[in-house]
PDB file of C-alpha atoms in Angstrom:
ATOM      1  CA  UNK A   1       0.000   0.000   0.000  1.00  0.00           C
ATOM      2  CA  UNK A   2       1.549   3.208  -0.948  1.00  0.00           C
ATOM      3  CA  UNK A   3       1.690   6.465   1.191  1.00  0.00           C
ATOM      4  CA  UNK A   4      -0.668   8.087  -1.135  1.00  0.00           C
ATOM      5  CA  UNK A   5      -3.349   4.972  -0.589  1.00  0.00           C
ATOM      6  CA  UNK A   6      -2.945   5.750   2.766  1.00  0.00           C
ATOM      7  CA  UNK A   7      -4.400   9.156   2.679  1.00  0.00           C
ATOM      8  CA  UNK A   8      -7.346   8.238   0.015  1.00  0.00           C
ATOM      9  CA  UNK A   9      -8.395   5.472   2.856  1.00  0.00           C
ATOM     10  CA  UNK A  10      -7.911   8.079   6.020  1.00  0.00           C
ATOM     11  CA  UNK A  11     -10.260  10.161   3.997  1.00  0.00           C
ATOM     12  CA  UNK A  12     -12.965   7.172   2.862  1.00  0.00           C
ATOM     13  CA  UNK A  13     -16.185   8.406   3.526  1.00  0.00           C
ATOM     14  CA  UNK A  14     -17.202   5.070   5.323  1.00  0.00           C
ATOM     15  CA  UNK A  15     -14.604   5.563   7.952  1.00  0.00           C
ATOM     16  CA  UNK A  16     -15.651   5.502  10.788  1.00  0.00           C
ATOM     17  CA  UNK A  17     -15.190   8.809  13.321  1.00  0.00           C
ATOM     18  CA  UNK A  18     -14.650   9.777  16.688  1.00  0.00           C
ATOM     19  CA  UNK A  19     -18.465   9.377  17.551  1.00  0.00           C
ATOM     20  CA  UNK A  20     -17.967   5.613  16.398  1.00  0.00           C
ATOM     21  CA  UNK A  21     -15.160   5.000  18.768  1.00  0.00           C
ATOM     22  CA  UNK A  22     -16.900   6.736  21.418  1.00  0.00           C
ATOM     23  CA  UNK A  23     -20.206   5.413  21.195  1.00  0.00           C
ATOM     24  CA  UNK A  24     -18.513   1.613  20.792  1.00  0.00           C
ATOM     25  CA  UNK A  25     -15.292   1.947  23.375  1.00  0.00           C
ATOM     26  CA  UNK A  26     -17.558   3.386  25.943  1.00  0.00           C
ATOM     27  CA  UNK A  27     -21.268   3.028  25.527  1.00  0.00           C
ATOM     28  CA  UNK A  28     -24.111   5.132  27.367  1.00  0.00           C
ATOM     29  CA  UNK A  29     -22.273   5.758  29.946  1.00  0.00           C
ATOM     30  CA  UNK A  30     -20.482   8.729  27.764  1.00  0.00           C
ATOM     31  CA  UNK A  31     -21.685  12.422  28.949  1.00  0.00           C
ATOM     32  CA  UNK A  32     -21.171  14.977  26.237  1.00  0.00           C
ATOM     33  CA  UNK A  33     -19.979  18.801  27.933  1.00  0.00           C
ATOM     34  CA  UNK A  34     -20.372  22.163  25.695  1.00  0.00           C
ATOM     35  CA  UNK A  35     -18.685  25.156  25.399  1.00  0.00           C
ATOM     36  CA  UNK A  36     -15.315  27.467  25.915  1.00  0.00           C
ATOM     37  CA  UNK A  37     -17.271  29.714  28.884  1.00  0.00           C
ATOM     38  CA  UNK A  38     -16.077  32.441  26.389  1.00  0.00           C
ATOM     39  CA  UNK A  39     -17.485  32.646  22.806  1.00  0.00           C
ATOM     40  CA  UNK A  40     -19.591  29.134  21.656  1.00  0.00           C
ATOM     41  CA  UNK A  41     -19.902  25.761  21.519  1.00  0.00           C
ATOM     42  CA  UNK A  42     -17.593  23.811  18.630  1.00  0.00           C
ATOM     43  CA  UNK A  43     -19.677  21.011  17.000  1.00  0.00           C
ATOM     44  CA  UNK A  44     -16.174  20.020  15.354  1.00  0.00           C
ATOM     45  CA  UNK A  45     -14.680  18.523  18.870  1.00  0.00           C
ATOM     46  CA  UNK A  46     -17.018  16.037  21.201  1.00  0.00           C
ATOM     47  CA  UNK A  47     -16.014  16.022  24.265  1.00  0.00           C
ATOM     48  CA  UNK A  48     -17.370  14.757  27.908  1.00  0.00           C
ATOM     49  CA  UNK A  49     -16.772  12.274  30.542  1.00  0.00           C
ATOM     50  CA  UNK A  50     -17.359   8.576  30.286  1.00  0.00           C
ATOM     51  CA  UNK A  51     -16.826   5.432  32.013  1.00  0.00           C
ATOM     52  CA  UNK A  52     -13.941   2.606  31.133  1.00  0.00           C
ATOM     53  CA  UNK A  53     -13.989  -0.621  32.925  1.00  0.00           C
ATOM     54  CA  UNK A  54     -15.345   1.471  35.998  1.00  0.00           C
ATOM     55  CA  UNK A  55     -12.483   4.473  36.149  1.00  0.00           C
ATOM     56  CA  UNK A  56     -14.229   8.276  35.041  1.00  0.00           C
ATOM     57  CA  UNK A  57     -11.952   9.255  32.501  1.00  0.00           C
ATOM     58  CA  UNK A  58     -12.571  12.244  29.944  1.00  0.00           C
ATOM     59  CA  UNK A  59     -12.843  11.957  26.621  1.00  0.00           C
ATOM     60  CA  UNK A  60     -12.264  14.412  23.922  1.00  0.00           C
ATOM     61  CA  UNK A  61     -12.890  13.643  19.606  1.00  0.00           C
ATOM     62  CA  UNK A  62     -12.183  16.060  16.554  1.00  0.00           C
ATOM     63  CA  UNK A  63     -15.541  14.790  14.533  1.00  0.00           C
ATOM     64  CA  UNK A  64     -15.934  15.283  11.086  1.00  0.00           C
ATOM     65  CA  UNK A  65     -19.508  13.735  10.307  1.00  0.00           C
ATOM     66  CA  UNK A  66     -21.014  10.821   9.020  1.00  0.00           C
ATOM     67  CA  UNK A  67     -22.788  12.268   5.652  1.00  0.00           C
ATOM     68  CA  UNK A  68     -22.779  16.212   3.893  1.00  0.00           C
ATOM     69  CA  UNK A  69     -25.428  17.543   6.888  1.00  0.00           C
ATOM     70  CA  UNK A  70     -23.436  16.615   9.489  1.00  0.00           C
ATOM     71  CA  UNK A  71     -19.930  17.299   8.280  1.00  0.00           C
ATOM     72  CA  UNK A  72     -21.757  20.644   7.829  1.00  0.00           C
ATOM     73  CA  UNK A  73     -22.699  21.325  10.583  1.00  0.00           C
ATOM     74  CA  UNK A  74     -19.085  19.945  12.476  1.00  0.00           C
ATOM     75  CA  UNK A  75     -17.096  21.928   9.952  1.00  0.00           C
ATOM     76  CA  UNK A  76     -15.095  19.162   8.786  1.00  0.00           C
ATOM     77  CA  UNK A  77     -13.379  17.959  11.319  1.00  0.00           C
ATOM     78  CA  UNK A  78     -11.607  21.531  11.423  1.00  0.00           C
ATOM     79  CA  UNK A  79     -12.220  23.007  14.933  1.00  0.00           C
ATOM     80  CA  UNK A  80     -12.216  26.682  15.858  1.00  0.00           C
ATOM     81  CA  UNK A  81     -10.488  27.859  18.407  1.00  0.00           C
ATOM     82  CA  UNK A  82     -13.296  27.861  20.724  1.00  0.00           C
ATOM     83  CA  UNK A  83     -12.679  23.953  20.842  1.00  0.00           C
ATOM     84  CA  UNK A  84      -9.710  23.588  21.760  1.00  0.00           C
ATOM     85  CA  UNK A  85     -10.633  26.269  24.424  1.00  0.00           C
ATOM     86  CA  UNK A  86     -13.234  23.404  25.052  1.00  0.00           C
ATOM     87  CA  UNK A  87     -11.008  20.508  25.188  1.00  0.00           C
ATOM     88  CA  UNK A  88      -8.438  22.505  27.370  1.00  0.00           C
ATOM     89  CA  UNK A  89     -11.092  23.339  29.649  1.00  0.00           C
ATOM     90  CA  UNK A  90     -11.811  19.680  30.264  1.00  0.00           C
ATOM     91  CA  UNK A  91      -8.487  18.735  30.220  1.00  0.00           C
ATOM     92  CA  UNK A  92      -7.730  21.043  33.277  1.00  0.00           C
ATOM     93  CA  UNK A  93     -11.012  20.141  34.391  1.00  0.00           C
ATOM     94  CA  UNK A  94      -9.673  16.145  34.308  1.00  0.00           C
ATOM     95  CA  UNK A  95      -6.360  16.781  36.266  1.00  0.00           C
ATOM     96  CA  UNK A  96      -8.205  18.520  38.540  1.00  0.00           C
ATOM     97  CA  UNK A  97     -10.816  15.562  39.520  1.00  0.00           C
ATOM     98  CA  UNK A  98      -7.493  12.922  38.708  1.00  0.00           C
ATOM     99  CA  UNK A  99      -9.026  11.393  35.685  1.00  0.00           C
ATOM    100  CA  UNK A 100      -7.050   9.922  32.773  1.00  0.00           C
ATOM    101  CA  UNK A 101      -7.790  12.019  29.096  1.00  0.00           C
ATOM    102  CA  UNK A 102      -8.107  10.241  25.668  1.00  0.00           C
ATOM    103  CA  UNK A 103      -8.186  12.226  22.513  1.00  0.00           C
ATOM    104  CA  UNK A 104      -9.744  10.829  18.783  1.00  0.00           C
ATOM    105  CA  UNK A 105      -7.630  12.552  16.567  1.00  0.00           C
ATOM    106  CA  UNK A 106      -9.365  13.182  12.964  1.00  0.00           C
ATOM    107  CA  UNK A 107      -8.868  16.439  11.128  1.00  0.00           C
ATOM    108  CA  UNK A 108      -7.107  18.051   8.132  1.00  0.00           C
ATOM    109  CA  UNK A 109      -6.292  21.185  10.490  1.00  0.00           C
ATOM    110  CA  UNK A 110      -7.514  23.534  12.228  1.00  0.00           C
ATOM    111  CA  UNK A 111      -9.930  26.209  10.569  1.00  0.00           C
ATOM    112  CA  UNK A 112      -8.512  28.629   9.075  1.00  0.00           C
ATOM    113  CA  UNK A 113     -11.000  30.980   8.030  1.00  0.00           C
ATOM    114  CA  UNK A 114     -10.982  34.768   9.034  1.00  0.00           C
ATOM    115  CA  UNK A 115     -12.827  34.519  12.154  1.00  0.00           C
ATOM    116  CA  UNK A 116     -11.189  31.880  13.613  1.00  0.00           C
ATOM    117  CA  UNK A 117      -8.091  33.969  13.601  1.00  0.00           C
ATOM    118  CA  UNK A 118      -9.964  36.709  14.747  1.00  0.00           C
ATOM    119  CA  UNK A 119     -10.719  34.787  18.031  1.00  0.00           C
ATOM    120  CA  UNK A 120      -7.217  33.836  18.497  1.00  0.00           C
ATOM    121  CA  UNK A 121      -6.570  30.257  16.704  1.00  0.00           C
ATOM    122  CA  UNK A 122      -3.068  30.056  16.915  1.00  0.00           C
ATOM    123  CA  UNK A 123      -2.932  31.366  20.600  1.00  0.00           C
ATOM    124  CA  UNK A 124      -5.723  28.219  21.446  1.00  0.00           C
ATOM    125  CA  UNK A 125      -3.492  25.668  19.482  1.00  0.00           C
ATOM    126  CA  UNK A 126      -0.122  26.910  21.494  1.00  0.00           C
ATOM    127  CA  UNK A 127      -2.064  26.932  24.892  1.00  0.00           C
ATOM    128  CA  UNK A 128      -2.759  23.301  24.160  1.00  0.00           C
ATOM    129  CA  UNK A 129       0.322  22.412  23.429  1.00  0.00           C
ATOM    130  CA  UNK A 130       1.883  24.159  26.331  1.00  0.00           C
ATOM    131  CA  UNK A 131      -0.786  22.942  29.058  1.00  0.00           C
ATOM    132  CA  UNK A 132      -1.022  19.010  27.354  1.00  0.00           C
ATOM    133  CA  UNK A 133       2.707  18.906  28.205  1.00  0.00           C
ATOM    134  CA  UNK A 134       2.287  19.648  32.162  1.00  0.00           C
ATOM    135  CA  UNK A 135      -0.936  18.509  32.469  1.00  0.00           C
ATOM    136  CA  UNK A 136      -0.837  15.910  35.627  1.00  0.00           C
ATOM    137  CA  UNK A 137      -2.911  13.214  34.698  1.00  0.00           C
ATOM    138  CA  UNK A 138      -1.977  10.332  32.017  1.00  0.00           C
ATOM    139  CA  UNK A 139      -3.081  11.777  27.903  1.00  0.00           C
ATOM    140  CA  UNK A 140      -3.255   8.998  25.382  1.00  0.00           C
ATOM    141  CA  UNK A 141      -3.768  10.200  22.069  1.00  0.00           C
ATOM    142  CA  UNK A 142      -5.048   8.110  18.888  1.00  0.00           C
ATOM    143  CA  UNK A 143      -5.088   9.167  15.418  1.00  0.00           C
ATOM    144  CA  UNK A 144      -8.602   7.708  13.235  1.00  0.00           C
ATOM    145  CA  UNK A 145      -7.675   9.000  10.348  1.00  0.00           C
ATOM    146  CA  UNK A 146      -6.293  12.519   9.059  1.00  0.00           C
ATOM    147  CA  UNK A 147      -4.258  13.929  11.401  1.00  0.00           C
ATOM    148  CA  UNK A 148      -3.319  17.614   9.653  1.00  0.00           C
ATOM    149  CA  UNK A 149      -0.817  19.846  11.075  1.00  0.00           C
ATOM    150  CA  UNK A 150      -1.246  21.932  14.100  1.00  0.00           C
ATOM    151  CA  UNK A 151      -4.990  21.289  14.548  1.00  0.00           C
ATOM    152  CA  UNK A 152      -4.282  17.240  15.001  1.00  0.00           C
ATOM    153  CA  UNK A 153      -1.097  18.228  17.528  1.00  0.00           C
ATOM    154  CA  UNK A 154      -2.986  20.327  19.475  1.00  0.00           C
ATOM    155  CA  UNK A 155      -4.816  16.846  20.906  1.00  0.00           C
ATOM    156  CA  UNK A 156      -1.737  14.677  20.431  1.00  0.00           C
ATOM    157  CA  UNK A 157       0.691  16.377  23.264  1.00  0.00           C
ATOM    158  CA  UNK A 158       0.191  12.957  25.089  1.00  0.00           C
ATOM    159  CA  UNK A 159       2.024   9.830  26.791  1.00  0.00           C
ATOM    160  CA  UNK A 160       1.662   8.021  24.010  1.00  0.00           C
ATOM    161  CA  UNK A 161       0.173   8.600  20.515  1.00  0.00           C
ATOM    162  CA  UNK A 162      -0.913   5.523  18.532  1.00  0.00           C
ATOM    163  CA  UNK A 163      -2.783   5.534  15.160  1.00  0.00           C
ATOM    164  CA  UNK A 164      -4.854   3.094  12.884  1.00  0.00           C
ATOM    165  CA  UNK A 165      -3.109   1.549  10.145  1.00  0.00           C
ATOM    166  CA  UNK A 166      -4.371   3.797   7.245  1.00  0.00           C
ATOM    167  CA  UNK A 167      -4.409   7.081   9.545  1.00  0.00           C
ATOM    168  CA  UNK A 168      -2.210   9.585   8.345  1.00  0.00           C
ATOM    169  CA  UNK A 169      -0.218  12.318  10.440  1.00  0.00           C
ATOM    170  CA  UNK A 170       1.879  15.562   8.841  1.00  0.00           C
ATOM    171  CA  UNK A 171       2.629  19.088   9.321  1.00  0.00           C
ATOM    172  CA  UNK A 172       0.970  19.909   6.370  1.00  0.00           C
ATOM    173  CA  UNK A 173      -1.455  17.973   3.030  1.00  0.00           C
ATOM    174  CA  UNK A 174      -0.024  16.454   0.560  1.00  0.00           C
ATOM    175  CA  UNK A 175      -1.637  18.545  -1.594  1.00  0.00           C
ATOM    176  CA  UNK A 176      -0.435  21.779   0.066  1.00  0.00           C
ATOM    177  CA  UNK A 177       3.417  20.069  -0.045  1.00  0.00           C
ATOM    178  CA  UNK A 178       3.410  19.441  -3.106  1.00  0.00           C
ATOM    179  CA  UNK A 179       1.976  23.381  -4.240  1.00  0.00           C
ATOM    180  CA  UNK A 180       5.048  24.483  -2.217  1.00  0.00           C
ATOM    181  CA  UNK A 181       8.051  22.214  -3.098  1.00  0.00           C
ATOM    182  CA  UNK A 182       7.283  21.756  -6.992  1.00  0.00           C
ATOM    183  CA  UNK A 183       3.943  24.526  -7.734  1.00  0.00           C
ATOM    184  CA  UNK A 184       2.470  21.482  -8.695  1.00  0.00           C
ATOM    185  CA  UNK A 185      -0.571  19.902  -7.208  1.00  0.00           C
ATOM    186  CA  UNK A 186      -0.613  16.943  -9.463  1.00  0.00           C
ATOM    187  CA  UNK A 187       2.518  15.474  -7.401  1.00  0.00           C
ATOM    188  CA  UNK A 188       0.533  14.827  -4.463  1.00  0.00           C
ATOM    189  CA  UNK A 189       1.428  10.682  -4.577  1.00  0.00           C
ATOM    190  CA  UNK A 190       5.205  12.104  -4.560  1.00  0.00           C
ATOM    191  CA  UNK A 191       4.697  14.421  -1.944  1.00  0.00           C
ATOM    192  CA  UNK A 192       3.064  12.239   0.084  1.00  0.00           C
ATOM    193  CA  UNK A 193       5.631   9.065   0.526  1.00  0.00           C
ATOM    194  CA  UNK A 194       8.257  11.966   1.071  1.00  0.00           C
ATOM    195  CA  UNK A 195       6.191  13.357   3.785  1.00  0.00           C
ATOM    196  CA  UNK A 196       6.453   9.991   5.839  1.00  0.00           C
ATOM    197  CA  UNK A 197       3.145  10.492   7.001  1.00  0.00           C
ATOM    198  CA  UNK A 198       1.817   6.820   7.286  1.00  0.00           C
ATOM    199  CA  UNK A 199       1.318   5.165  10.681  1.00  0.00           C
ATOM    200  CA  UNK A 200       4.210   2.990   9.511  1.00  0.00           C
ATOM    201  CA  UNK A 201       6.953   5.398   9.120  1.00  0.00           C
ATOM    202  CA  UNK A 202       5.889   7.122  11.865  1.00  0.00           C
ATOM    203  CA  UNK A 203       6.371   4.291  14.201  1.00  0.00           C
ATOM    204  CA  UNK A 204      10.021   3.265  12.740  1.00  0.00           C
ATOM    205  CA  UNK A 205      10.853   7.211  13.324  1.00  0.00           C
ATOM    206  CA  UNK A 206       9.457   7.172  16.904  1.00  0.00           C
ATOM    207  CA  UNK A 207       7.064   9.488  16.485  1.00  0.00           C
ATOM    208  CA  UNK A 208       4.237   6.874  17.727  1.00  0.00           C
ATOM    209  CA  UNK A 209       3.744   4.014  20.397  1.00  0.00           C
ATOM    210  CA  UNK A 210       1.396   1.530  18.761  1.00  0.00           C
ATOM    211  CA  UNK A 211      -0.063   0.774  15.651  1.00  0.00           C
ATOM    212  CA  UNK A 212      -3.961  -0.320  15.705  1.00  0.00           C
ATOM    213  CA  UNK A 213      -5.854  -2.664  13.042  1.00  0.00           C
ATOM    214  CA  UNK A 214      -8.631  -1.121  11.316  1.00  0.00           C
ATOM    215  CA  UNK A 215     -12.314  -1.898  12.543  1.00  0.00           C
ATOM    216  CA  UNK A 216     -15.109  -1.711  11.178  1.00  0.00           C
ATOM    217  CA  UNK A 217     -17.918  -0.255  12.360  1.00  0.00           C
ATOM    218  CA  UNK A 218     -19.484  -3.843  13.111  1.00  0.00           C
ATOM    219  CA  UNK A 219     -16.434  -5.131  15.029  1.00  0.00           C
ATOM    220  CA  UNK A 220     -17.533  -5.780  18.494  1.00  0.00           C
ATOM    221  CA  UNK A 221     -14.387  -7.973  19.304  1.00  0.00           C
ATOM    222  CA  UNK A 222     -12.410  -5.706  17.905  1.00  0.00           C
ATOM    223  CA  UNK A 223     -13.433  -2.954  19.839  1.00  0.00           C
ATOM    224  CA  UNK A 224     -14.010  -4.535  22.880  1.00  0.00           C
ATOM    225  CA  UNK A 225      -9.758  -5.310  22.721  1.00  0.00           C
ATOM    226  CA  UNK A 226      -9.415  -1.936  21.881  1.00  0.00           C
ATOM    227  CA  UNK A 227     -10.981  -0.802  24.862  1.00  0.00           C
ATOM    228  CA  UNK A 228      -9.498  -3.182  27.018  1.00  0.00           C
ATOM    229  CA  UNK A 229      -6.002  -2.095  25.492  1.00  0.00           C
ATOM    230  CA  UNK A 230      -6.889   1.453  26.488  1.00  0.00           C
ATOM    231  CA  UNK A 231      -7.979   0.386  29.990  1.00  0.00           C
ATOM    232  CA  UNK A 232      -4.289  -1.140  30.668  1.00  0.00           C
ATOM    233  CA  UNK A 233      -2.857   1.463  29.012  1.00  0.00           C
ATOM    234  CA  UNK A 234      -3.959   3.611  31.721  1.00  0.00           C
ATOM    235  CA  UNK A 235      -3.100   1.649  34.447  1.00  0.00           C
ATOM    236  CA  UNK A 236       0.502   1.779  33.329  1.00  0.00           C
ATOM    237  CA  UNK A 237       0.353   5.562  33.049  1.00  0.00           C
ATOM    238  CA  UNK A 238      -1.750   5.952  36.294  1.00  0.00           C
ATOM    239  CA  UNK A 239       0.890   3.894  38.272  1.00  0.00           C
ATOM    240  CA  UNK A 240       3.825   6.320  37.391  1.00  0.00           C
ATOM    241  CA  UNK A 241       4.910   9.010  39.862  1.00  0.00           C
ATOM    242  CA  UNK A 242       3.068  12.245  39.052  1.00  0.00           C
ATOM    243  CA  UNK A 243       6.799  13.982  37.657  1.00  0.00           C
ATOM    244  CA  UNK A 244       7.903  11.202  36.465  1.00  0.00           C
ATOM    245  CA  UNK A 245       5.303  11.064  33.826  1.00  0.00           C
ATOM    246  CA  UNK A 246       5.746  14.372  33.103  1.00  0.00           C
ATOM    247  CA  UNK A 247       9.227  14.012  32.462  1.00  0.00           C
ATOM    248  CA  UNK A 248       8.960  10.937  30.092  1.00  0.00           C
ATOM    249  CA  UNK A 249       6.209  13.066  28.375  1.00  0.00           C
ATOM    250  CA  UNK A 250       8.783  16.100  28.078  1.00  0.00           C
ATOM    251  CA  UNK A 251      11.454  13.909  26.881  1.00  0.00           C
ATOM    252  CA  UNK A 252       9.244  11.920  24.287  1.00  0.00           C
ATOM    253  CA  UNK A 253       8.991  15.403  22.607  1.00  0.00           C
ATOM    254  CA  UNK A 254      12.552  17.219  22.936  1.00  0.00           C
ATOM    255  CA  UNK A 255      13.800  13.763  21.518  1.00  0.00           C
ATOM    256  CA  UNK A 256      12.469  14.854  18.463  1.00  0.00           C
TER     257      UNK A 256
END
């Protein structure tokens, strides 16, 4: 499978999104929370507290939509910065109560339109990034299926980062590479096996933990391992000394 296949299937419109992992990993027990407490409420990032194996945790998806309404109405996938003023709020909120976070990563960036800068999107992206990398409770971050640029990273400041096998993660489109290096759009396929952005090259370069088989939406054993992976996963994290995790979680990022 070439890089390039690897970005047509993180974009399939049958892929399942961050609602799908939510509403299979953790059931009714998930309770959606709204709003920045400054400006509105972000339809692009889902985010609450739910239940896993009987520990609270909170949990925290960039949603794109399952059909044209509702990728509408969630812009894409492409938050403003009012959510990630929502997800930091219940990420402070979690360290606060002790409860592990877990981020669905699934966006081609963040918005970029006029009044998302207005509001003060790249101060909301860098205030995530800054607060994810002290924050003291265990972040485990997976990427679904595009993970673009600053508006994926500002989720993926974690422990440990894994991704699906056909999820993608870059600092910029292959599209947008390829209009920069060579003012030509067509070499997308080139631009994108240079930009190592498959979930394989990524984990030979270190840059993530785990890889994770694709599901479908039907897989109950699947995602009934997947959630018990996630479960142990945080008992590992939730074991280590408060500064030592925050140390490792420094260090996994300066080694960069």
């Amino acid at each position: 499978m070439s890089a390039y296949d690897s970005v047509t299937a993180a974009r399939a419109n049958d892929r399942p999104t961050a609602i799908d992992y939510i509403t299979r990993i953790f059931g009714d027990s998930f309770i959606e929370l709204h709003g920045d407490r400054r400006y509105a409420d972000d339809k692009a990032v889902v985010a609450g507290i739910a239940q896993l194996n009987g520990r609270t945790v909170t949990v925290i998806g960039l949603e794109k939509g399952r059909n044209l309404k509702e990728r509408m109405e969630r812009n894409f996938g492409s938050s403003h910065p009012e959510g990630y003023r929502k997800a930091l709020r219940l990420m402070k909120q979690a360290e606060k109560f002790g409860r592990p976070v877990i981020c669905f990563v699934d966006t081609s960036g963040a918005y970029c339109g006029i009044g998302a800068e207005e509001r003060g999107q790249g101060q909301a992206i860098a205030e995530n990034l800054m607060e994810m990398m002290t924050l003291k409770t265990p972040i485990l971050s997976i990427l679904i299926g595009e993970g673009g640029s600053g508006g994926a990273l500002a989720l993926a400041v974690a422990d440990e980062v894994w991704m699906l096998e056909n999820a993608i993660y870059s600092v910029i489109s292959p599209e947008g590479c390829a209009s920069i290096l060579w003012k030509d759009p067509t070499k997308t396929a080139e631009a994108s096996e240079c930009l190592k952005l498959t979930s394989q090259d990524l984990f030979k370069l270190g840059v993530i933990e785990r890889i994770i088989r694709e599901p479908k939406t039907a897989d109950s054993v699947m995602f009934e391992s997947f959630k018990t992976l996630i479960a142990q996963t945080f008992d590992k994290l939730s074991a280590s000394d408060t500064e030592a995790l925050l140390a490792k979680r420094y260090n996994r990022f300066r080694k960069f």
